[in-house]
XYZ file of C-alpha atoms in Angstrom:
612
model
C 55.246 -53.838 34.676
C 52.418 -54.242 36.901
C 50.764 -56.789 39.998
C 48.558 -54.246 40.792
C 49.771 -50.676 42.318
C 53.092 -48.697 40.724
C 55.962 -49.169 43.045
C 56.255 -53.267 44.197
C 60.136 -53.643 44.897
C 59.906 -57.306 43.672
C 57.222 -58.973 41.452
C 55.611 -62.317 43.105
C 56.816 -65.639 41.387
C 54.565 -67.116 39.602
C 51.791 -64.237 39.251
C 50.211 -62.821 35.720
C 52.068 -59.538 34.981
C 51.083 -56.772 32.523
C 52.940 -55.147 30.993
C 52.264 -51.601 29.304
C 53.850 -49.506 27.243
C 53.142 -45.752 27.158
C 53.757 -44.293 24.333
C 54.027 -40.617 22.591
C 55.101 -38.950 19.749
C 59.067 -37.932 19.770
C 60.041 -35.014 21.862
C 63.762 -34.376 19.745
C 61.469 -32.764 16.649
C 58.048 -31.041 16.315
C 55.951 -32.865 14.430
C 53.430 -30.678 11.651
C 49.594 -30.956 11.219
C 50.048 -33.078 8.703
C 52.916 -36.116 10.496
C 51.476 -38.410 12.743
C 52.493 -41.922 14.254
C 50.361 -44.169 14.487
C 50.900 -48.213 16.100
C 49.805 -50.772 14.137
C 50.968 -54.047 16.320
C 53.608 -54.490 18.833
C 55.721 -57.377 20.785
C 57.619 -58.144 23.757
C 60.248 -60.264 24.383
C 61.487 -62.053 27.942
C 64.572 -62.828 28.978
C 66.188 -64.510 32.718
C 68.898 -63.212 34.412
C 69.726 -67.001 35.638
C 70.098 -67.424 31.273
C 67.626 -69.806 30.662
C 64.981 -70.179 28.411
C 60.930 -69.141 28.557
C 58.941 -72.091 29.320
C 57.675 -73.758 26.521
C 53.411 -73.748 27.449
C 52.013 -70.905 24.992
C 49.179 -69.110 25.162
C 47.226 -67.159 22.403
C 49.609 -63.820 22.674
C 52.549 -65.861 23.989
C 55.095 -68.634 22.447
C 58.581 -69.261 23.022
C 59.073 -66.233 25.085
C 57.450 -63.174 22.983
C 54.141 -61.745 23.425
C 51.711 -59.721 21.304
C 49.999 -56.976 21.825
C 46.799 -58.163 24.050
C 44.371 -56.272 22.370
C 44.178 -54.313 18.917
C 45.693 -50.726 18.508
C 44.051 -48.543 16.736
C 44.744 -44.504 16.367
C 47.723 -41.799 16.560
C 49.955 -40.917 18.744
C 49.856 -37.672 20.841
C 52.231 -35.577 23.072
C 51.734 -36.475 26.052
C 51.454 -39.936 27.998
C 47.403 -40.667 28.461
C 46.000 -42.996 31.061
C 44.332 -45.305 28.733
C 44.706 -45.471 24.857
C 43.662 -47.823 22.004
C 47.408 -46.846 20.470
C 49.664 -47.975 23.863
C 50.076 -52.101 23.791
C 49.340 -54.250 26.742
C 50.942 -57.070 27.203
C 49.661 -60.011 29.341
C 52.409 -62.150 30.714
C 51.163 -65.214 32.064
C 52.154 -67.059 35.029
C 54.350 -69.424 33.710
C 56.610 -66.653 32.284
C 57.033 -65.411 36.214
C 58.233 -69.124 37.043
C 60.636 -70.531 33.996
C 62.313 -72.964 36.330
C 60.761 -75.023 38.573
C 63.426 -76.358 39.921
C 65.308 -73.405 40.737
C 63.005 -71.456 43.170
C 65.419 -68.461 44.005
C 65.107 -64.894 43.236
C 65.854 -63.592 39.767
C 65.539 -60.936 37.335
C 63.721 -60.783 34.463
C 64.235 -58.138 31.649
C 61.344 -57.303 28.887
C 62.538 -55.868 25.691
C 59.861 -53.581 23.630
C 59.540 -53.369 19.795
C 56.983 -51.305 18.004
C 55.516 -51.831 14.514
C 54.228 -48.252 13.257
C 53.729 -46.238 10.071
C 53.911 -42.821 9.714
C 51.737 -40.078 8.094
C 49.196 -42.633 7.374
C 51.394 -44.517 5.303
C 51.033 -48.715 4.119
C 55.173 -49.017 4.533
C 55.344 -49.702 8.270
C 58.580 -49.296 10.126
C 59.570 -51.614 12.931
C 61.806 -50.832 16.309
C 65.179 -52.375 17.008
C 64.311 -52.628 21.214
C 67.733 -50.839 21.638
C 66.028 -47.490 21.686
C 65.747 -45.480 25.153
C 62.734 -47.117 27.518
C 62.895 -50.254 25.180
C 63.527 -52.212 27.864
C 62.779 -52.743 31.391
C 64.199 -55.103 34.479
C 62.395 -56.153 37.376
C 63.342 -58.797 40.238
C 61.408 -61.422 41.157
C 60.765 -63.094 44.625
C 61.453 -66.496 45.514
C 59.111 -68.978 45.683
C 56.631 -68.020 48.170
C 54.527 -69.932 49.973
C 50.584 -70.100 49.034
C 48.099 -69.111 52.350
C 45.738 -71.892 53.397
C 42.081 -71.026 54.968
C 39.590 -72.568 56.461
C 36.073 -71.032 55.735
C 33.121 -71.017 58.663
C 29.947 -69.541 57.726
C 28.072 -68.450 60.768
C 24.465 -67.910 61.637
C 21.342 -69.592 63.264
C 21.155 -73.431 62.677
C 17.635 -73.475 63.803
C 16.059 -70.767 61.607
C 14.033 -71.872 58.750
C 15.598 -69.251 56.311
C 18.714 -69.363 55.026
C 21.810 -68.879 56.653
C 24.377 -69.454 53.404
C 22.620 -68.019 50.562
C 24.259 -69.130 46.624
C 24.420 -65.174 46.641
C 27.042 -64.879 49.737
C 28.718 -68.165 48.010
C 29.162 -65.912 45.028
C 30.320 -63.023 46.602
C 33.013 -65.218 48.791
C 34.258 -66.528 45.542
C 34.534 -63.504 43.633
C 36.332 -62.058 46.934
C 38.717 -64.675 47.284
C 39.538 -64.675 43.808
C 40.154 -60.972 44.128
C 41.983 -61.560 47.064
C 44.681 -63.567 44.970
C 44.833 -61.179 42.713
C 45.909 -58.711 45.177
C 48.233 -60.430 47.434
C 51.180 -61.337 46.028
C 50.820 -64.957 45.524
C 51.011 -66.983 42.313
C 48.074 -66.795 40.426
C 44.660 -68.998 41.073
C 42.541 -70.367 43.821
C 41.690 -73.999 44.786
C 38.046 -74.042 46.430
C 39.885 -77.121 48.684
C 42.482 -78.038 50.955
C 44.512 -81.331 49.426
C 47.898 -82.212 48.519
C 46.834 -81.766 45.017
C 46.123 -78.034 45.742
C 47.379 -75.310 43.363
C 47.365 -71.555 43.461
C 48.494 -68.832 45.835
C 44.614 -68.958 47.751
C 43.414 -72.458 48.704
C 40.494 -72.465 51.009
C 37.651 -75.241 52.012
C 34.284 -74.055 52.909
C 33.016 -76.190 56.608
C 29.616 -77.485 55.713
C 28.907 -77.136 59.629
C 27.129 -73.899 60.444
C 28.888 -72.197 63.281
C 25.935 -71.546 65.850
C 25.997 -67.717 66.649
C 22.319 -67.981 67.595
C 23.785 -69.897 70.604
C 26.263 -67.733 71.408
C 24.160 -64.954 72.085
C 25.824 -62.564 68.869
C 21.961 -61.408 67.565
C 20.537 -57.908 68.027
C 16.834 -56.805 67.672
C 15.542 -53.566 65.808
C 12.456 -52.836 65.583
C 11.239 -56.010 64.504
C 14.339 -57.384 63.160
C 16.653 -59.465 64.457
C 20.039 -60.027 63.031
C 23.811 -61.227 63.558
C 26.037 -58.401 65.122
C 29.164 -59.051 66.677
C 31.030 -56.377 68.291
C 34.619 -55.685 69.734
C 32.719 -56.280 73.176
C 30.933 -59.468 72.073
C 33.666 -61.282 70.146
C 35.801 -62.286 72.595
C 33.235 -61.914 75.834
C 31.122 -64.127 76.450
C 27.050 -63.515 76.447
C 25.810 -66.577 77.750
C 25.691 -67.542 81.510
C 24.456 -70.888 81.591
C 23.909 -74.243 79.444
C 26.519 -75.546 76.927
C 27.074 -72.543 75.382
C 28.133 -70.694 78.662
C 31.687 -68.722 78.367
C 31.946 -69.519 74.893
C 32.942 -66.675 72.553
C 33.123 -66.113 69.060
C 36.936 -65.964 68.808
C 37.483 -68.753 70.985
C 35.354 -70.921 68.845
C 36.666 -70.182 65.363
C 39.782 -70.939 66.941
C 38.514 -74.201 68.188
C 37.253 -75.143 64.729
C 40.544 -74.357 63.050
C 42.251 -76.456 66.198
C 39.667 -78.998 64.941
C 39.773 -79.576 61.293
C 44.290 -79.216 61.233
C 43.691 -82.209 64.034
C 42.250 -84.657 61.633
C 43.419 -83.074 58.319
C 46.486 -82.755 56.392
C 47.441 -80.301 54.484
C 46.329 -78.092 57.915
C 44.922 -74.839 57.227
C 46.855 -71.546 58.151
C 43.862 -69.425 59.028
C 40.167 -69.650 60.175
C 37.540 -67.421 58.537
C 34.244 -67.042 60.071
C 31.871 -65.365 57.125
C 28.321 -64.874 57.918
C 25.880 -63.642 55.089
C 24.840 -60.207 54.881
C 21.395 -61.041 54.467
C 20.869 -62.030 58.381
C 23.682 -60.054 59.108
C 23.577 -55.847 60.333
C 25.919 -53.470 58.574
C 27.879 -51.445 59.860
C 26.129 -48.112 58.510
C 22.749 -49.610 60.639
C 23.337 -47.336 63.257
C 23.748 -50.455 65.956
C 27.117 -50.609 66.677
C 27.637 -53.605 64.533
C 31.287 -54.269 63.178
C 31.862 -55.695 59.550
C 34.933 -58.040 60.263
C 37.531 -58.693 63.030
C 40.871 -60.153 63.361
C 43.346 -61.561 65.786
C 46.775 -60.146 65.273
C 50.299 -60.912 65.487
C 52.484 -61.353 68.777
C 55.624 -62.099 69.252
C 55.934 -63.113 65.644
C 53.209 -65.664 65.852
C 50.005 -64.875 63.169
C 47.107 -63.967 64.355
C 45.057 -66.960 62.591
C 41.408 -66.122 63.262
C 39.159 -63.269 61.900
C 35.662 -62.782 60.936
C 33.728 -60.842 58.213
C 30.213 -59.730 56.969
C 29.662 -61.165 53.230
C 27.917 -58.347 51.775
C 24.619 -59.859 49.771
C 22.879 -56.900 47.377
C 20.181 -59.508 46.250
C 18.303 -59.103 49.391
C 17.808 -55.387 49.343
C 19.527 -54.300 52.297
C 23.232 -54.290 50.763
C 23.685 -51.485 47.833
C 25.111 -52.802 44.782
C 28.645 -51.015 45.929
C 28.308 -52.397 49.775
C 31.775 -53.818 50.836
C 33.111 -57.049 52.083
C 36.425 -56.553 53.633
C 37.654 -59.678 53.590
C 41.010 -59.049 51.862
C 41.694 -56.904 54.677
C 40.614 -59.216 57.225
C 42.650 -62.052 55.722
C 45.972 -59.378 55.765
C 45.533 -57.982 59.836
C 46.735 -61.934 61.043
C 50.014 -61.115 59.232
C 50.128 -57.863 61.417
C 49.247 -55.658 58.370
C 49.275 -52.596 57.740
C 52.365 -52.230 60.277
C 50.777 -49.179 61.700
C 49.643 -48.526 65.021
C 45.869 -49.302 64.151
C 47.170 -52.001 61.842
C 45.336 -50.124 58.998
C 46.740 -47.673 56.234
C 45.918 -44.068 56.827
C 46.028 -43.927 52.510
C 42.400 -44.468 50.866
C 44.547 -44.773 47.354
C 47.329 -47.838 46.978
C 48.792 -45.520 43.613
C 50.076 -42.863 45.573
C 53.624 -42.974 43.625
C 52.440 -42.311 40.045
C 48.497 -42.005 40.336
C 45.981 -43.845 37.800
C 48.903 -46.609 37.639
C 47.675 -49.431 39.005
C 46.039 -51.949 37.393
C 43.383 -55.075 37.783
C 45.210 -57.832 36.163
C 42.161 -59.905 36.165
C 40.228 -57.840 34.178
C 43.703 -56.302 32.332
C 42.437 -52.395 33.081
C 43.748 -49.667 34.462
C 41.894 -48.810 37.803
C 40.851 -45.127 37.505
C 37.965 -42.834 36.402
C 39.582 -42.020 32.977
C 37.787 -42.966 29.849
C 38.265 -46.329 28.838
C 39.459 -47.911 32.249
C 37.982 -49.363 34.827
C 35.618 -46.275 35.615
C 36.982 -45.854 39.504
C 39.836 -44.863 41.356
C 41.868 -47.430 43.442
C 41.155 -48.641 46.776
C 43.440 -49.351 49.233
C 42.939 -52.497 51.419
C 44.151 -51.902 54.092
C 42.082 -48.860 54.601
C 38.099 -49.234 55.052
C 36.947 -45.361 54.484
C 34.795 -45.645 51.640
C 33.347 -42.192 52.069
C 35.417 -41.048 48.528
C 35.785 -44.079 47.022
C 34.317 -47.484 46.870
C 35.903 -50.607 47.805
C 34.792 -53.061 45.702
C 35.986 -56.209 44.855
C 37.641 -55.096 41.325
C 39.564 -51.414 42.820
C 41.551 -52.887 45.584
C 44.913 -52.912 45.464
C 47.857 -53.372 48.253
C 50.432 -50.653 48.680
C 54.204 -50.807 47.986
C 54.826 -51.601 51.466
C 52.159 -53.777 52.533
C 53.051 -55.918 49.513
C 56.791 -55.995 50.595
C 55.092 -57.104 54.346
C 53.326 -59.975 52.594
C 55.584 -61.513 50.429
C 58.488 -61.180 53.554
C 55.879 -62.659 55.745
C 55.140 -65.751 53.304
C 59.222 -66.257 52.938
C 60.373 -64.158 50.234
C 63.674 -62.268 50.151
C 63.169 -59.695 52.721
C 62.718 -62.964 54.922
C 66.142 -64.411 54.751
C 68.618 -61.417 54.885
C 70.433 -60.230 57.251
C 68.805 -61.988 59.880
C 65.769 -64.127 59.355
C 62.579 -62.758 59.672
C 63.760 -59.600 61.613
C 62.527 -57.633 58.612
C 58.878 -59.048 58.723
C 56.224 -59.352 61.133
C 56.177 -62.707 61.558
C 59.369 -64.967 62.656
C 58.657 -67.145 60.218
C 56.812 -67.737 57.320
C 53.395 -68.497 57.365
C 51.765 -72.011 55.592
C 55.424 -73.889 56.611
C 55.125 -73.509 60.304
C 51.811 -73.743 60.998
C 52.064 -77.798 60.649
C 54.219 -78.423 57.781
C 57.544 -80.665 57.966
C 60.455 -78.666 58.471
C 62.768 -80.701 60.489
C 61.892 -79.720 63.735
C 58.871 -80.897 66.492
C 56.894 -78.572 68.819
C 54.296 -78.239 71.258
C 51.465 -76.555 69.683
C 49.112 -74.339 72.128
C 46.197 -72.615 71.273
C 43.827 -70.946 73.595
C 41.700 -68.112 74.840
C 41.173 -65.841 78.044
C 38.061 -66.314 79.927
C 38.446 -63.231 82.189
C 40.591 -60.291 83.302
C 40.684 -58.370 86.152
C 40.418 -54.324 86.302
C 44.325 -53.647 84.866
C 43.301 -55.948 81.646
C 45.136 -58.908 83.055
C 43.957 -62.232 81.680
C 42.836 -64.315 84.958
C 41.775 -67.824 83.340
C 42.453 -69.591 80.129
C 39.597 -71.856 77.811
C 42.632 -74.404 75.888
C 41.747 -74.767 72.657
C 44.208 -76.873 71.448
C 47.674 -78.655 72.908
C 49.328 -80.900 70.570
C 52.435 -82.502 70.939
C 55.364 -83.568 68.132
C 53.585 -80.828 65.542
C 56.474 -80.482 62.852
C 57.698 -77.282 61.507
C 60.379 -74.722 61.248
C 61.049 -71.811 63.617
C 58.979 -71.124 67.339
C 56.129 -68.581 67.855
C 54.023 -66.883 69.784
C 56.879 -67.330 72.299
C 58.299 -63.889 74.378
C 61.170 -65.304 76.762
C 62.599 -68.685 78.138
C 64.406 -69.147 81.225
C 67.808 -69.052 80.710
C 68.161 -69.923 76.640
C 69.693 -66.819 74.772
C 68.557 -66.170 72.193
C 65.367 -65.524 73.287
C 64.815 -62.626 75.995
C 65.524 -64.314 79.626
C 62.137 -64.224 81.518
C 62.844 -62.764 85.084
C 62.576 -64.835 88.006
C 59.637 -63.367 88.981
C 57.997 -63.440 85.227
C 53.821 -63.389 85.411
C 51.867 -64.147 82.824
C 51.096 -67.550 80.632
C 54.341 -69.788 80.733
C 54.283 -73.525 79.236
C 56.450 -75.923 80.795
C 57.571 -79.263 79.066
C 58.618 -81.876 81.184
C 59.913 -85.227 81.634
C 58.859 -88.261 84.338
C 61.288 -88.779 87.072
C 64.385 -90.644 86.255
C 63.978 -92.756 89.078
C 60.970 -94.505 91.002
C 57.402 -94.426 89.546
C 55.693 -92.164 86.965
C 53.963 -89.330 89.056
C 50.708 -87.427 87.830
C 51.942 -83.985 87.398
C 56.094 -84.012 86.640
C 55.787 -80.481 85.650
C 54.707 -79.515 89.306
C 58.692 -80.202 90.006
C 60.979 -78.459 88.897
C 63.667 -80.659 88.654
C 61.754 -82.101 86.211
C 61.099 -78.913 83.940
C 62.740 -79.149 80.748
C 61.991 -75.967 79.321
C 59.592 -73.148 80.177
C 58.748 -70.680 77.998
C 56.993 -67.294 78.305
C 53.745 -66.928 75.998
C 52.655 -63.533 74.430
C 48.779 -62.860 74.155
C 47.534 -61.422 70.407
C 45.718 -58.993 70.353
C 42.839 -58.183 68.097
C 41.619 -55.090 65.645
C 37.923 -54.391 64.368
C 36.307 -51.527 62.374
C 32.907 -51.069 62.350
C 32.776 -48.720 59.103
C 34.084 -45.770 57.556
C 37.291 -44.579 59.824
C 35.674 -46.201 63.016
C 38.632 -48.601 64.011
C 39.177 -50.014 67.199
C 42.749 -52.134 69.016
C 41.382 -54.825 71.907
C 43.327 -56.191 74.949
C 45.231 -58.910 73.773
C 43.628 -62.429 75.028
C 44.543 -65.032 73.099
C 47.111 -67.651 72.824
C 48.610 -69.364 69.575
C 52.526 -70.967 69.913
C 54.605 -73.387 68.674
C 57.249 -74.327 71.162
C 60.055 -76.632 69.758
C 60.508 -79.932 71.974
C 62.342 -82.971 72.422
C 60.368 -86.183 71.450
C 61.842 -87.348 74.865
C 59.693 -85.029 76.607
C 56.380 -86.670 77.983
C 54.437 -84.074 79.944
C 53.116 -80.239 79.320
C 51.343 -77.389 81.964
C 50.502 -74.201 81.198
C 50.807 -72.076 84.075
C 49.261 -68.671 84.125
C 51.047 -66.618 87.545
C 53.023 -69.484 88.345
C 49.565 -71.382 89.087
C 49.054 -74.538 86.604
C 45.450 -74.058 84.859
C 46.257 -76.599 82.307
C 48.337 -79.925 82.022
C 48.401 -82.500 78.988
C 50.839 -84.783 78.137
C 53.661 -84.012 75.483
C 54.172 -87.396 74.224
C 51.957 -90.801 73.621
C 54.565 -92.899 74.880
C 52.013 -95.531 74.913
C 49.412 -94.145 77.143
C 45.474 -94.197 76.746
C 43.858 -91.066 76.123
C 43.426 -89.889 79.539
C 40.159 -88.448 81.064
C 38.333 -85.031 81.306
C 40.328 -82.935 83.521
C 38.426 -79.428 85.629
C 41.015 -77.171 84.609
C 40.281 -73.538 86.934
C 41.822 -70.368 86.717
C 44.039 -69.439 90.054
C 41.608 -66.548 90.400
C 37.983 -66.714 90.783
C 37.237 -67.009 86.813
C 34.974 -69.615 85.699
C 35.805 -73.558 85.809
C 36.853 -74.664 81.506
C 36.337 -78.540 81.032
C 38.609 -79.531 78.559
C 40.315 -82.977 77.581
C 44.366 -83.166 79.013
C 45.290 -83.826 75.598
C 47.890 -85.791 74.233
C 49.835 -86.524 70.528
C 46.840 -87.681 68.455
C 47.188 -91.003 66.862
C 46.317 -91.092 62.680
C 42.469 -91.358 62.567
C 40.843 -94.077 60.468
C 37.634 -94.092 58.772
């Protein structure tokens, strides 16, 4: 049974399975020169732990819970298991056969049970199998019913160049790698190319027809004559430009500020921001200019990393080979905090390291290895990027054991809800329900990113990219202490760092401007964590940043009408926490208690619905 490597403790819900059977001739007798067995059609049959039936939707190898052999089998057996053969059936089990109940979205088991139509010696009388023999049958668990990742897609570039900056050819290559990208992950099968209540599939993703101006923000590099999009560890969250409207903007902060954006005015929200530029104005990371090929926040204090970058490789132009990668699968997988290394990438090039030439594309229904008759390459990893013995392409990636386990625990599996919630995962709770879906809870929602740090690393002044008040969902992030609230660590006294503070008016006498600035009238303060961000720039070249960013979810009363964020016990950022019918209030010079540069942003308040 196979997702894609050997070894996945639980299959994911809802996800095309195949199913294999290897087979050889008999090891209790020696069979002559002259005896052979050879397959001549084969089926297999489903069955539910929880007793019910296979779904009734058929397809052209499946009905009322058998399948056929998916393609024809043709010649004799041998001794010894091979890694492809025309005389081993493959079985495709779709989808629906992963998820026989919607109604009941729990774990379960599901058992398939092999029998083998053969003749022998080359023989017209064919002889069937009862499924009772040894191997016949096989039982797997299933996840729960995960939850399906949401992205929001930025293609980058120079909105003033007469060439283009989103070629159909990086459109194509996006596609194929998001399709791939379901594939891989362990969500149910399919992609929707949008972002709507109607939405199906384990990928759904909506392309922003607004360029993202990297021209502007000072991210192009000059060789020889050329000059091209390269964004760096040092560029992507420092800022290159001095003066004008672009001045201490960074490419992190505004990806974050577009995702802030679009969840503001649209429902379903998205989960993640991509930034994708197109290889064709973009350097590689093999140009010899320092040039990464994708970067990604990651996770802190249980709170996903949510923004990430990556080059979109392009061979039409010329200056991509045909086997150039685009490592967006990986760049989509480091906001979960995976691989849970200390690099957050897997030393292993190969995801089949348990039984070798294993895995398999269930797309295409091959085997991924070199072997005759298979996909004609070894497996890739993805969450390593050293393609100096094997190419990562598109159609030989695979996640390993573990990373898979991280994923589906992360998107609230199994793993996620025993013994203690999430304390097996790297996230505290799972992502696509939090991140502004209903869960019977309200928060404070904070987004933002460091504008400076001193010479210890220390983030001196904050650009807010988002504050949003009565955001439903299920479980706080991005939080690392509270004052006095087991059970969350107890920030000391004396606790530095970003804190948010939700407040209330006085209960007496007028409303003041600032309630938070008293702390009688501090209803909670919480400490924030920073994420930090990885980057590879090719081959094994990998590189951790500071951590500088902000992205929480603090739970709230509706009661509570005021918020600050106060970086060493300075405020560099108020907004109020509830509408409680007030007019949108004016811009406000927010400055950082050191000498960092002045952010205008808006105090913001609870948006109302917007009309068009």
């Amino acid at each position: 049974m196979s997702q894609g490597a050997p070894g996945y403790a639980r299959l994911a819900r809802g996800k095309e399975t195949i199913v294999r059977a290897y087979l050889t001739n008999p090891t209790t007798c020696t069979l002559s020169n002259r005896q052979s067995i050879t397959p001549v059609s084969a089926r297999v049959s489903v069955s539910y732990s929880t007793g019910g039936p296979a779904p009734a939707q058929t397809t052209d190898w499946c009905a009322a819970g058998t399948c056929s052999n998916y393609a024809p089998l043709a010649g004799k057996l041998g001794a010894a298991a091979q890694i492809y053969s025309t005389s081993d059936p493959i079985f495709v089990i779709p989808d629906f056969y992963l998820a026989p109940n919607p109604l009941n979205t729990g774990a379960y088991n599901i058992t398939f049970t092999l029998k083998i139509t053969y003749s022998r010696n080359g023989s017209t009388t064919y002889n069937t199998t009862t499924g009772t023999e040894t191997n016949a049958t096989k039982t797997v668990p299933v996840d729960k019913k995960t939850n399906a990742l949401r992205v929001l897609i930025v293609p980058m570039g120079d909105p003033t160049s007469a060439s283009p900056q989103w070629s159909s050819a990086a459109e194509t290559t996006l596609q194929n790698a998001m399709t791939n990208a379901a594939r891989a992950f362990p969500f149910p099968t399919g992609i929707s190319p949008a972002l709507t209540t109607t939405a199906t599939g384990g990928v759904r993703y909506v392309v922003s027809t607004t360029l993202l101006d990297a021209k502007s923000l000072g991210l192009y590099k000059t060789s020889g004559s050329t000059t091209k999009f390269c964004a760096t560890g040092a560029n992507w969250n420092t800022s290159q430009v001095t003066s004008g409207a672009y001045a201490g903007h960074t490419l992190k902060a505004d990806l974050l500020q577009r995702l802030a954006d679009y969840n503001l005015y649209n429902n379903p929200p998205a989960d993640l921001v991509l930034g994708v530029v197109d290889g064709a104005i973009a350097w590689k990371s093999t140009d010899g200019l320092g040039c990464d090929d994708g970067r990604a926040a990651v996770p802190a204090a249980g709170s996903p990393g949510q923004i990430a970058w990556v080059r979109v490789a392009n061979p039409t132009t010329g200056t991509d080979p045909s086997t150039y990668p685009t490592p967006l699968q990986m760049e989509l997988l480091h906001p979960f905090g995976i691989s849970r290394t200390g690099t957050f990438h897997s030393p292993n090039v190969e995801a089949d390291a348990l039984e070798p030439d294993h895995g398999y594309n269930v797309l295409l229904r091959k085997v991924i290895s070199t072997a005759s008759g298979a996909l004609g390459t070894n497996d890739h990893s993805i969450m390593n990027y050293n393609t100096t013995s094997i190419p990562y392409t598109k159609d030989n990636t695979l996640l390993e054991p573990g990373d898979w386990s991280d994923a589906l625990c992360d998107l609230g599996g199994v793993d996620s809800t025993t013994p203690v919630p999430f304390a097996s995962c790297s996230l505290n709770s799972a992502l696509g329900t939090s991140q502004g879906v209903a869960g019977g809870h309200i928060f404070y929602q904070l987004s933002g990113i460091c504008t400076g740090f001193d010479t210890n690393n220390n983030c001196t002044g904050i650009r807010v990219t988002q504050g949003k008040a009565n955001q439903p969902g299920d479980v706080e992030t991005g939080v690392r202490c509270e004052l006095g609230s087991p059970p969350l660590p107890a920030c000391p006294p004396t606790d530095g760092g970003f804190h948010l503070l939700l407040c209330t008016q006085p209960p007496i006498g007028p409303a003041v401007p600032d309630p938070c600035s008293d702390a009688a009238n501090v209803k909670k303060d919480v400490g924030l964590a920073l994420l930090p961000d990885e980057g590879h720039d090719g081959g094994t070249g990998l590189d951790i940043k500071i951590p500088d960013s902000i992205d929480a979810l603090v739970e709230m009363d509706s009661a509570w009408t005021d918020a600050a964020l106060t970086l060493n016990g300075v405020e560099v950022f108020t907004g109020q926490s509830s509408p409680a019918s007030r007019a949108p209030p004016a811009a406000t010079a927010v400055r950082s208690p050191s000498t960092g540069p002045i952010c205008i942003r808006l105090s913001l308040w609870a948006p109302r619905a917007r009309t068009t």
